Short mmCIF file of N, CA and C in Angstrom, two decimals:
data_model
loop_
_atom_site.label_atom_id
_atom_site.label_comp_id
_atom_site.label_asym_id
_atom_site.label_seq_id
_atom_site.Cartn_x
_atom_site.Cartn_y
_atom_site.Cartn_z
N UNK A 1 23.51 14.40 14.53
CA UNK A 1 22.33 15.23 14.69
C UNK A 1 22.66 16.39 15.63
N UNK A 2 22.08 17.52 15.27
CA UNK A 2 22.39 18.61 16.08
C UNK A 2 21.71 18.46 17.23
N UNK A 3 19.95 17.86 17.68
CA UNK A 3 19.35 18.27 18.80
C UNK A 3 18.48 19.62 18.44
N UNK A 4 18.29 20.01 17.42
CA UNK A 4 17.38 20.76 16.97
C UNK A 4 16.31 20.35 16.33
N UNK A 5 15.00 20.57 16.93
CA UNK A 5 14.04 20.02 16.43
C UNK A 5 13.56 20.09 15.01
N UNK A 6 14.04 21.15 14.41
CA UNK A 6 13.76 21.35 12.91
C UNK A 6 14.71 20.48 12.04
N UNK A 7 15.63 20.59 12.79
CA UNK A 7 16.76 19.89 12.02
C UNK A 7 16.31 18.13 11.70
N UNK A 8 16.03 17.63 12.92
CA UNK A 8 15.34 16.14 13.06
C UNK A 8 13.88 16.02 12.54
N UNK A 9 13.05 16.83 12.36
CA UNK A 9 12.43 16.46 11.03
C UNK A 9 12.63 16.50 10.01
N UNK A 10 13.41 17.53 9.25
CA UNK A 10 14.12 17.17 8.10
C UNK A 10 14.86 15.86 7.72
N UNK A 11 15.31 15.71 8.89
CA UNK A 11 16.46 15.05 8.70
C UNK A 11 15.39 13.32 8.56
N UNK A 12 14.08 13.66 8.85
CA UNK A 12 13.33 12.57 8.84
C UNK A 12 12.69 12.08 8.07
N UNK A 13 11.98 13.37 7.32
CA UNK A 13 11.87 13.71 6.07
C UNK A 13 12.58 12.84 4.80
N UNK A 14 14.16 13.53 5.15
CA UNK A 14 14.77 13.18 4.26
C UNK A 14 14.98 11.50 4.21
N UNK A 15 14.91 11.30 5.49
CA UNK A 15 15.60 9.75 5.43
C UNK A 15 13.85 8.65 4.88
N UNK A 16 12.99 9.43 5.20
CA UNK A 16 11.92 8.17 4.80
C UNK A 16 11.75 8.76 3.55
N UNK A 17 12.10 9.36 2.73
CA UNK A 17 11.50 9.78 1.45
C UNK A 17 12.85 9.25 0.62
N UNK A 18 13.96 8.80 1.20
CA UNK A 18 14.99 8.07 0.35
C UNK A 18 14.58 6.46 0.62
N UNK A 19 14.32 6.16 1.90
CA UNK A 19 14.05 4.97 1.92
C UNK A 19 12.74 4.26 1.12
N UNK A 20 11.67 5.42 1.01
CA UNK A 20 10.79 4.85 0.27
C UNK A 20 11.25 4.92 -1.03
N UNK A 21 11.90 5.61 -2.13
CA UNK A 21 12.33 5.24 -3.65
C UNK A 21 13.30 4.11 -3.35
N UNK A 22 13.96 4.15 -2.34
CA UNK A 22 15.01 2.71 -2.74
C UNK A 22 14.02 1.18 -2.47
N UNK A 23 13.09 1.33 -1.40
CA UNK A 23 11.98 0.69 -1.47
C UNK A 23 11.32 0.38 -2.91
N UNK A 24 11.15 1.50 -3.24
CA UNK A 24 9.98 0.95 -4.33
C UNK A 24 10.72 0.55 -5.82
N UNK A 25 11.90 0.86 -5.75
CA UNK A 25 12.95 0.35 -6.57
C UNK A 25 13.50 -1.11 -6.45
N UNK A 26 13.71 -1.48 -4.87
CA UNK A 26 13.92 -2.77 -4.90
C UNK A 26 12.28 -3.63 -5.37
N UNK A 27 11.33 -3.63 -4.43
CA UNK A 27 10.48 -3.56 -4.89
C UNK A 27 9.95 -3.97 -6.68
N UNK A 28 10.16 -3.14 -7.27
CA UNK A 28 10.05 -3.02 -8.77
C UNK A 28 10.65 -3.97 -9.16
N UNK A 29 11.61 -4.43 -8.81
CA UNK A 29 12.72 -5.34 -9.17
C UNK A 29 12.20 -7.10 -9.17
N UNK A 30 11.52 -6.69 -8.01
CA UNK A 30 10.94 -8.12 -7.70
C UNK A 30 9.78 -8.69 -8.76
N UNK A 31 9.01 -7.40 -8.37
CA UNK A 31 7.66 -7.37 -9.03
C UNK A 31 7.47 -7.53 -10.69
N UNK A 32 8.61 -6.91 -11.38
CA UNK A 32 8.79 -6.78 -12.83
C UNK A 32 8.84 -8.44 -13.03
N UNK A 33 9.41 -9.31 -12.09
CA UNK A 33 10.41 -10.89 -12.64
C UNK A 33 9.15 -11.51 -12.31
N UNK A 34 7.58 -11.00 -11.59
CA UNK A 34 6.34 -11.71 -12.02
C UNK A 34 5.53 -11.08 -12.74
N UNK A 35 5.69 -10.32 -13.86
CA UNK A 35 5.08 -9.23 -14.21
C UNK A 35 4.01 -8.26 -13.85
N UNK A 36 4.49 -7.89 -12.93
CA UNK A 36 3.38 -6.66 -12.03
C UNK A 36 4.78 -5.36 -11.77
N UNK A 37 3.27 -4.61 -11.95
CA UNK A 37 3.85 -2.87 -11.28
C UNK A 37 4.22 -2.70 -9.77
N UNK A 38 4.50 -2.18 -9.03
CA UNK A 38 4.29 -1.21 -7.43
C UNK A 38 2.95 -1.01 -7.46
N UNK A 39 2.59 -0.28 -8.65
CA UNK A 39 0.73 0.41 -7.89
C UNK A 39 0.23 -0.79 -8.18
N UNK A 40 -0.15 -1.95 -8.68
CA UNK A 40 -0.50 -3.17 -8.91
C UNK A 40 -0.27 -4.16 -7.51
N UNK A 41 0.79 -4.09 -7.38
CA UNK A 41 0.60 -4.66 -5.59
C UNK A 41 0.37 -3.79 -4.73
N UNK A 42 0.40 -2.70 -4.63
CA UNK A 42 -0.58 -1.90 -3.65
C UNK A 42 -1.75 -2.07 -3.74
N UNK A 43 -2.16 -1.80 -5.46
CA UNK A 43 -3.95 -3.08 -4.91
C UNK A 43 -4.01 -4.33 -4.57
N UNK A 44 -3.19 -5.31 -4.54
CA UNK A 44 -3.38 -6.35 -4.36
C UNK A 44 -3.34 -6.68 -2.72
N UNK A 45 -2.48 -5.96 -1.98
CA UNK A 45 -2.13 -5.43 -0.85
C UNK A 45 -3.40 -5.13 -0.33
N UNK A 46 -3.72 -3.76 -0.74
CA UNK A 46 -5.20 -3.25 0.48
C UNK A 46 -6.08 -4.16 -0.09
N UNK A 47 -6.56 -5.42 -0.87
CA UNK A 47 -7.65 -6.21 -0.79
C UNK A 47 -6.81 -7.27 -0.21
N UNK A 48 -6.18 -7.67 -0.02
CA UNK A 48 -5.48 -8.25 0.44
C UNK A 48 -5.20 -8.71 2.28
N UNK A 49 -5.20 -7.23 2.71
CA UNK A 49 -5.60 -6.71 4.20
C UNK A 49 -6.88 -6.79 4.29
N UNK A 50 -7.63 -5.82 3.61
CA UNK A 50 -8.60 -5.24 3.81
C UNK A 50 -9.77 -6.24 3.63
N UNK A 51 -9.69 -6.92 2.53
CA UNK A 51 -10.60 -7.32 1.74
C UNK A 51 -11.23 -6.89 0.77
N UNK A 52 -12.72 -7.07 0.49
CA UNK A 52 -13.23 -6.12 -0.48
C UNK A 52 -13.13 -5.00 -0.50
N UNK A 53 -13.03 -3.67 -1.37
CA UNK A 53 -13.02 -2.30 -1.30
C UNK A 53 -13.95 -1.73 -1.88
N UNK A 54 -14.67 -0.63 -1.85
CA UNK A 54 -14.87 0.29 -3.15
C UNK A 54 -13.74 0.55 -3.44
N UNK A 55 -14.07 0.89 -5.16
CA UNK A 55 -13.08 1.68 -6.22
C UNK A 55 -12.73 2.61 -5.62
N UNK A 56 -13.51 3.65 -4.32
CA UNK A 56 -13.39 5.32 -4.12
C UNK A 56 -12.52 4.84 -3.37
N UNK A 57 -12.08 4.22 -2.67
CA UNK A 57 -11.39 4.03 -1.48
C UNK A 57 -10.03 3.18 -1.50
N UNK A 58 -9.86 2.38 -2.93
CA UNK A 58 -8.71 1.79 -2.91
C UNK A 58 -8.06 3.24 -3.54
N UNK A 59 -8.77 3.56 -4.81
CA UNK A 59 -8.02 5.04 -5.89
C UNK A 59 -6.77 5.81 -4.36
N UNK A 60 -8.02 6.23 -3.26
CA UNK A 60 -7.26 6.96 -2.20
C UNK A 60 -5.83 6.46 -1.93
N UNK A 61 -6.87 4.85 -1.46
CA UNK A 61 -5.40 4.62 -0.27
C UNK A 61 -3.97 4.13 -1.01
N UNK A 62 -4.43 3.70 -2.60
CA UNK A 62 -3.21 3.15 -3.47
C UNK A 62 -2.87 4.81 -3.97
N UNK A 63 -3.00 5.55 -3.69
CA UNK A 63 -2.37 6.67 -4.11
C UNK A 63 -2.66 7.03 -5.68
N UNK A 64 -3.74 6.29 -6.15
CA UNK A 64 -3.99 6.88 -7.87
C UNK A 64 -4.99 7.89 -8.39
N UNK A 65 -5.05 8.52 -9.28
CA UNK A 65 -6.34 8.78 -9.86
C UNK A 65 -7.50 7.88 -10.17
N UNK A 66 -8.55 8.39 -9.76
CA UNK A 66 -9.53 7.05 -10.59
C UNK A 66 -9.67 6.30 -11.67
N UNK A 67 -9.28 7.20 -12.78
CA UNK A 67 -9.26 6.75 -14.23
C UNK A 67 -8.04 5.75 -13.77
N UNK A 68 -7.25 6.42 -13.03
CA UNK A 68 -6.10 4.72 -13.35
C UNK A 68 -5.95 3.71 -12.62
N UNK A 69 -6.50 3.93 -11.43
CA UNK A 69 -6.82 2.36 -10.90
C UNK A 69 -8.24 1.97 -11.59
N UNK A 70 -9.14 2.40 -12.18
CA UNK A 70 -10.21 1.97 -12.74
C UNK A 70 -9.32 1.03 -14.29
N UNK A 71 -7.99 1.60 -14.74
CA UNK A 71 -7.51 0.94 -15.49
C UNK A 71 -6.51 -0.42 -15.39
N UNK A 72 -5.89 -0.10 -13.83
CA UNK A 72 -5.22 -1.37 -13.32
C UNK A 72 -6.46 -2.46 -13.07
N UNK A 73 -7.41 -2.15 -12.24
CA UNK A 73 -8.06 -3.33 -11.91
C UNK A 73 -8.48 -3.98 -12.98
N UNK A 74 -9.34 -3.38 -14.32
CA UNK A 74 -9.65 -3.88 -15.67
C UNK A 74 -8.51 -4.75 -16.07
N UNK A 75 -7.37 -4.42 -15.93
CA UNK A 75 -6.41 -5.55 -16.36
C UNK A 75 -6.36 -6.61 -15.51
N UNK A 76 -6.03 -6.59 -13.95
CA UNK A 76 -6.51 -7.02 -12.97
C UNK A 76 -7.46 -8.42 -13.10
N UNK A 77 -8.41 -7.71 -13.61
CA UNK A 77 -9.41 -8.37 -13.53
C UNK A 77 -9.17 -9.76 -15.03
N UNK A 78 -9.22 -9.13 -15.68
CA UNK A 78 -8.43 -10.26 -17.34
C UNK A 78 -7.83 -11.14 -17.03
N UNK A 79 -6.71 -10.62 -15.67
CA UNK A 79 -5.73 -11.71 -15.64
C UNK A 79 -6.19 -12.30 -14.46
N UNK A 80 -7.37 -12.34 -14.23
CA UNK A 80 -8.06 -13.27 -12.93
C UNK A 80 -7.72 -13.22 -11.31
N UNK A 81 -7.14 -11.91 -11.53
CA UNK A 81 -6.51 -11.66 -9.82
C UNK A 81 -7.62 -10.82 -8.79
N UNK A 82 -8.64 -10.23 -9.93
CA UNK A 82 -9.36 -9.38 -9.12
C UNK A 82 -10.65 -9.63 -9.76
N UNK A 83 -11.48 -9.31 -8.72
CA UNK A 83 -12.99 -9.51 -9.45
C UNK A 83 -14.11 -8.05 -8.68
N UNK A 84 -14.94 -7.30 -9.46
CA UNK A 84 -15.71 -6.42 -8.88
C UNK A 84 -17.02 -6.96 -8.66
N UNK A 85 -18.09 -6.67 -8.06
CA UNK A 85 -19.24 -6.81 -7.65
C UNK A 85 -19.80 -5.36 -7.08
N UNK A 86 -21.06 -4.83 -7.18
CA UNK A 86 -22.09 -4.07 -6.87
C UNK A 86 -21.98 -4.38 -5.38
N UNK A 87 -22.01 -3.27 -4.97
CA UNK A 87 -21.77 -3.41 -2.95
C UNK A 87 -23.35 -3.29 -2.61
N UNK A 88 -23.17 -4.18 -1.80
CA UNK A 88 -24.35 -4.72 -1.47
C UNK A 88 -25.73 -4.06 -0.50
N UNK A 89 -24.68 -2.94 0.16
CA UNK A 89 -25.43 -1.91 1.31
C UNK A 89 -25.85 -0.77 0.15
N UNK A 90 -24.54 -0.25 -0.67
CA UNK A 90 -24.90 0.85 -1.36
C UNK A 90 -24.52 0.61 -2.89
N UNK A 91 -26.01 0.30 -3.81
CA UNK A 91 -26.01 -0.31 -5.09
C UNK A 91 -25.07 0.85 -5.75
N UNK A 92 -24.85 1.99 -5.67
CA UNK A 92 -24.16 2.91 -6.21
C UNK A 92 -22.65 2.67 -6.69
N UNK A 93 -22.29 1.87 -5.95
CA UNK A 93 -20.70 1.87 -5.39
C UNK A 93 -19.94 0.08 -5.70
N UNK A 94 -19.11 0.21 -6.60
CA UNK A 94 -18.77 -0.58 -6.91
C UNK A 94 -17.10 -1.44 -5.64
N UNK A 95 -17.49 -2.87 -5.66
CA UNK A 95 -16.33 -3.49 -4.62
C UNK A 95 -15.45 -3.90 -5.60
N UNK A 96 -13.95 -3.72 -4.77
CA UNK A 96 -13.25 -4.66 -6.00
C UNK A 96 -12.80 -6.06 -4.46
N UNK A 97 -12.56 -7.27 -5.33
CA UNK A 97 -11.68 -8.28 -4.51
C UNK A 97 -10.99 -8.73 -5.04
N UNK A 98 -10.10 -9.44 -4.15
CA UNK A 98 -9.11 -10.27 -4.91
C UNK A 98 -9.47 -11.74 -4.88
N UNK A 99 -9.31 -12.40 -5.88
CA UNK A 99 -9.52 -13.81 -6.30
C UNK A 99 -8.69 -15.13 -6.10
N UNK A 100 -8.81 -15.99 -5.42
CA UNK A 100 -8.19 -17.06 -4.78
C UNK A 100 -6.44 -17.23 -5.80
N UNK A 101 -6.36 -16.57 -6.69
CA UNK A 101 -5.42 -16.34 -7.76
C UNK A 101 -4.83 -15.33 -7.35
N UNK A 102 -5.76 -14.07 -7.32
CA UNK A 102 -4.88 -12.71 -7.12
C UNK A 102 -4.14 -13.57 -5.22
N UNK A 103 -4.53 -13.65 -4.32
CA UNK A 103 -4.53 -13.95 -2.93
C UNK A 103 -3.22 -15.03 -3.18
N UNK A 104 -3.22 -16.04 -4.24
CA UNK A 104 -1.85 -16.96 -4.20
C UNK A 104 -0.75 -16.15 -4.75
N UNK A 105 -1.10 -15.08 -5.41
CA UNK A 105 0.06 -14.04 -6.19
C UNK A 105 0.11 -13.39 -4.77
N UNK A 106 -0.49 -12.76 -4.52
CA UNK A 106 0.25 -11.71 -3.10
C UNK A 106 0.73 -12.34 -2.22
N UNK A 107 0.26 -13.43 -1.91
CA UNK A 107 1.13 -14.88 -0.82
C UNK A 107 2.59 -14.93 -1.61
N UNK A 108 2.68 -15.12 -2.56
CA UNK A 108 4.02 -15.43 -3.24
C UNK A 108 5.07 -14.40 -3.01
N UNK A 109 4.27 -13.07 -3.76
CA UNK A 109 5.49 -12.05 -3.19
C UNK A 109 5.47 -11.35 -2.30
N UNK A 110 4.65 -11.53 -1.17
CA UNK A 110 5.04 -11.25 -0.10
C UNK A 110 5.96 -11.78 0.55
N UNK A 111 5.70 -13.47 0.38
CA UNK A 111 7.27 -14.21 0.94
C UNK A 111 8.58 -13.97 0.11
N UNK A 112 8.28 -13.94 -0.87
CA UNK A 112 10.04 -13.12 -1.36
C UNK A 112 10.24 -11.62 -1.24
N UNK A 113 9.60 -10.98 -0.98
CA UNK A 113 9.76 -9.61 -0.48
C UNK A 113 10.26 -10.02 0.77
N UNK A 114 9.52 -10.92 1.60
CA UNK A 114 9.99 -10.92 3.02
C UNK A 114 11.12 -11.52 3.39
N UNK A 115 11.93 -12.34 2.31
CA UNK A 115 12.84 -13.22 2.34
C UNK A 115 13.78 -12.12 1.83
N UNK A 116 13.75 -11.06 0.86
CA UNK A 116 14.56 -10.06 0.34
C UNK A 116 14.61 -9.55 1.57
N UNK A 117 13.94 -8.53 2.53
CA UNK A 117 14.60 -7.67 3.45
C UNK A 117 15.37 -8.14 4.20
N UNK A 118 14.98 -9.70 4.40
CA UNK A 118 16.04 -10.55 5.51
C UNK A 118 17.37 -10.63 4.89
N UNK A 119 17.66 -10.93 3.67
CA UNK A 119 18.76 -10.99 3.42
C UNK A 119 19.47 -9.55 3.17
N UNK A 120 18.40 -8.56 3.25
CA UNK A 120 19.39 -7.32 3.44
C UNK A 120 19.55 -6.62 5.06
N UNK A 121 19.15 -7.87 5.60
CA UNK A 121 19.68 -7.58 7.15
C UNK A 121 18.87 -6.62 8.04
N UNK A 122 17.64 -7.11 7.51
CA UNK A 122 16.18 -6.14 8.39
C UNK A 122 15.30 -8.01 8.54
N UNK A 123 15.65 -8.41 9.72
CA UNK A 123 15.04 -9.59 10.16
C UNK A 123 13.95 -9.12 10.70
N UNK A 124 12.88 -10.08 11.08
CA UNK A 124 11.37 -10.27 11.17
C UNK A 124 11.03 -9.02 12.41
N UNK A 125 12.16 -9.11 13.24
CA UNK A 125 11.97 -8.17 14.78
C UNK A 125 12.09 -6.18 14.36
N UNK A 126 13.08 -6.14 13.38
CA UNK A 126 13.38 -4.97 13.09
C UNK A 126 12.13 -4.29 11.75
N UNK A 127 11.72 -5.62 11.07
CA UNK A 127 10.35 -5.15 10.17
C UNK A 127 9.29 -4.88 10.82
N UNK A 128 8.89 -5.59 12.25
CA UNK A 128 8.10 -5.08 13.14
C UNK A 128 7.75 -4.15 13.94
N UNK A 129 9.13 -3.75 14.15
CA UNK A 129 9.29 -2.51 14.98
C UNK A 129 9.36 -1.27 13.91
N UNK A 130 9.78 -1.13 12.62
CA UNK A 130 9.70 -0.09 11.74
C UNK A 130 8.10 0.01 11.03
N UNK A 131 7.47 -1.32 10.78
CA UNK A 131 5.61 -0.80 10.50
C UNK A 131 5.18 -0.36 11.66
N UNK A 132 5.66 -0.78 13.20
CA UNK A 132 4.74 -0.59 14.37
C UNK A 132 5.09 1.35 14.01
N UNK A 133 6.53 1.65 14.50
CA UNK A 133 6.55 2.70 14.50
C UNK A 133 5.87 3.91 13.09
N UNK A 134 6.07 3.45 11.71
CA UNK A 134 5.51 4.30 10.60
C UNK A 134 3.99 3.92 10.19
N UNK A 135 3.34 3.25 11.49
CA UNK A 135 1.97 3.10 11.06
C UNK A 135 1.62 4.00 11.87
N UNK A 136 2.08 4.35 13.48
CA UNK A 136 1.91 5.38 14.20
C UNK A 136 2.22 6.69 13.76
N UNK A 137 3.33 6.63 13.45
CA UNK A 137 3.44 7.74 11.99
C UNK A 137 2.29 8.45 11.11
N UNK A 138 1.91 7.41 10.50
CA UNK A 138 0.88 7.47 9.66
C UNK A 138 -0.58 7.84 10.20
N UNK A 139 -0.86 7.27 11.21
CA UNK A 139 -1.91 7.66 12.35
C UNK A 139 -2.04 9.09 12.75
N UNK A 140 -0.74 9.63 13.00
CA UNK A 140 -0.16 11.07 13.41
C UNK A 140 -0.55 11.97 12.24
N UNK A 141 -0.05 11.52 11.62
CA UNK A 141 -0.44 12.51 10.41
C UNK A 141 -1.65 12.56 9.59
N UNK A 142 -2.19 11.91 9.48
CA UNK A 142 -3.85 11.37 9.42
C UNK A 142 -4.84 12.21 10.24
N UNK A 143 -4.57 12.17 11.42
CA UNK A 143 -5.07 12.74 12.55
C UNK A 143 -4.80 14.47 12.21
N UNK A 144 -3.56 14.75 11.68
CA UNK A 144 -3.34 16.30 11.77
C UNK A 144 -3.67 16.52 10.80
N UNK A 145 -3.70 15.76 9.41
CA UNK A 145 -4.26 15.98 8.31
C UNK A 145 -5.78 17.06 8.81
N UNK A 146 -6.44 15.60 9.21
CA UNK A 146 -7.93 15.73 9.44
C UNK A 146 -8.48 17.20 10.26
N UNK A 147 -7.73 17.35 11.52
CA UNK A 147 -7.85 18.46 11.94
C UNK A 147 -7.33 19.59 11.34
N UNK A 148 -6.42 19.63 10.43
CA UNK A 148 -6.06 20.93 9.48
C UNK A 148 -7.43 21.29 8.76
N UNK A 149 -7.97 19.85 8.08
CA UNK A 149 -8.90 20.49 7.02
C UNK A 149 -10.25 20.98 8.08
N UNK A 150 -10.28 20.41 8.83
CA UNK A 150 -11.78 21.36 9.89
C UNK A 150 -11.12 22.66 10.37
N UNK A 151 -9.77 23.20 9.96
CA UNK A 151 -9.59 24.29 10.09
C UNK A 151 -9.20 24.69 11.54
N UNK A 152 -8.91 23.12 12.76
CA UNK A 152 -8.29 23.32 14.13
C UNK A 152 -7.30 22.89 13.79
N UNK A 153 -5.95 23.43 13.66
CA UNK A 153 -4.99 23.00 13.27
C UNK A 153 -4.38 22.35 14.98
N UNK A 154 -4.38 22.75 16.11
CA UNK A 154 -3.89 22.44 17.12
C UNK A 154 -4.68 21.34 17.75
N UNK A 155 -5.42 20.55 17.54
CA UNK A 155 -6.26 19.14 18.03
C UNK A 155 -6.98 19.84 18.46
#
């Protein structure tokens, strides 16, 4: 590294935007041998954390268009992993959850996902310290997001 600040975001840039395709490639790998997608466990994931969702709010945070997580969960839902219900504060707005089925599927590959990074030599201490740090990440940029669009770009 040079010690130039432009240089080390690039250079940061570059390195989490390779690590996330080799991610979502290993990833894929796993997921294909139970037949599921990446964007398919990303929903299973934020209900998973989260719990129930609206549709408006998983579409966001799984990164899809509406029409197509409105089309994953419909499958989703067939294969008994997810179930919707009418939200209860605001009849408008539809919840999705996951189903004591979908919840034993994300238990499953989460432990072989988690058993895969170990054997590629990212043990339990070093997975902790890389979400602690790219959730702060994520916080950071969230935050500057937010203040860009009110048009204070400087906090």
């Amino acid at each position: 590294m040079t010690g130039q600040p432009g240089r080390r975001a690039g250079d940061l840039v570059q390195v989490l935007s390779r690590a996330e395709r080799l991610m979502d490639r290993h990833l894929a790998t796993i997921l294909l041998a139970q037949g599921h997608s990446p964007a398919s466990w990303r929903v299973l994931t934020l209900l998973a954390v989260e719990g129930g969702r609206p549709m408006s709010e998983l579409a966001e945070q799984a990164g899809l268009p509406p029409a197509t997580l409105t089309k994953l969960v419909d499958g989703l839902c067939e294969t008994n992993l997810v179930y919707r219900r009418v939200d209860d504060v605001d009849r408008r707005r539809i919840r999705a959850y996951l189903t004591p089925r979908g919840r034993a599927l994300h238990t499953r590959i989460q432990r072989e996902l988690g058993s895969s990074l170990a054997d590629l030599a990212l043990g339990d201490s070093e997975q902790e310290l890389l979400t602690e740090l790219l959730t702060h990440l994520i916080g950071a940029l969230d935050g500057a997001t937010a203040r860009t669009a009110r048009g204070n770009p400087a906090g």
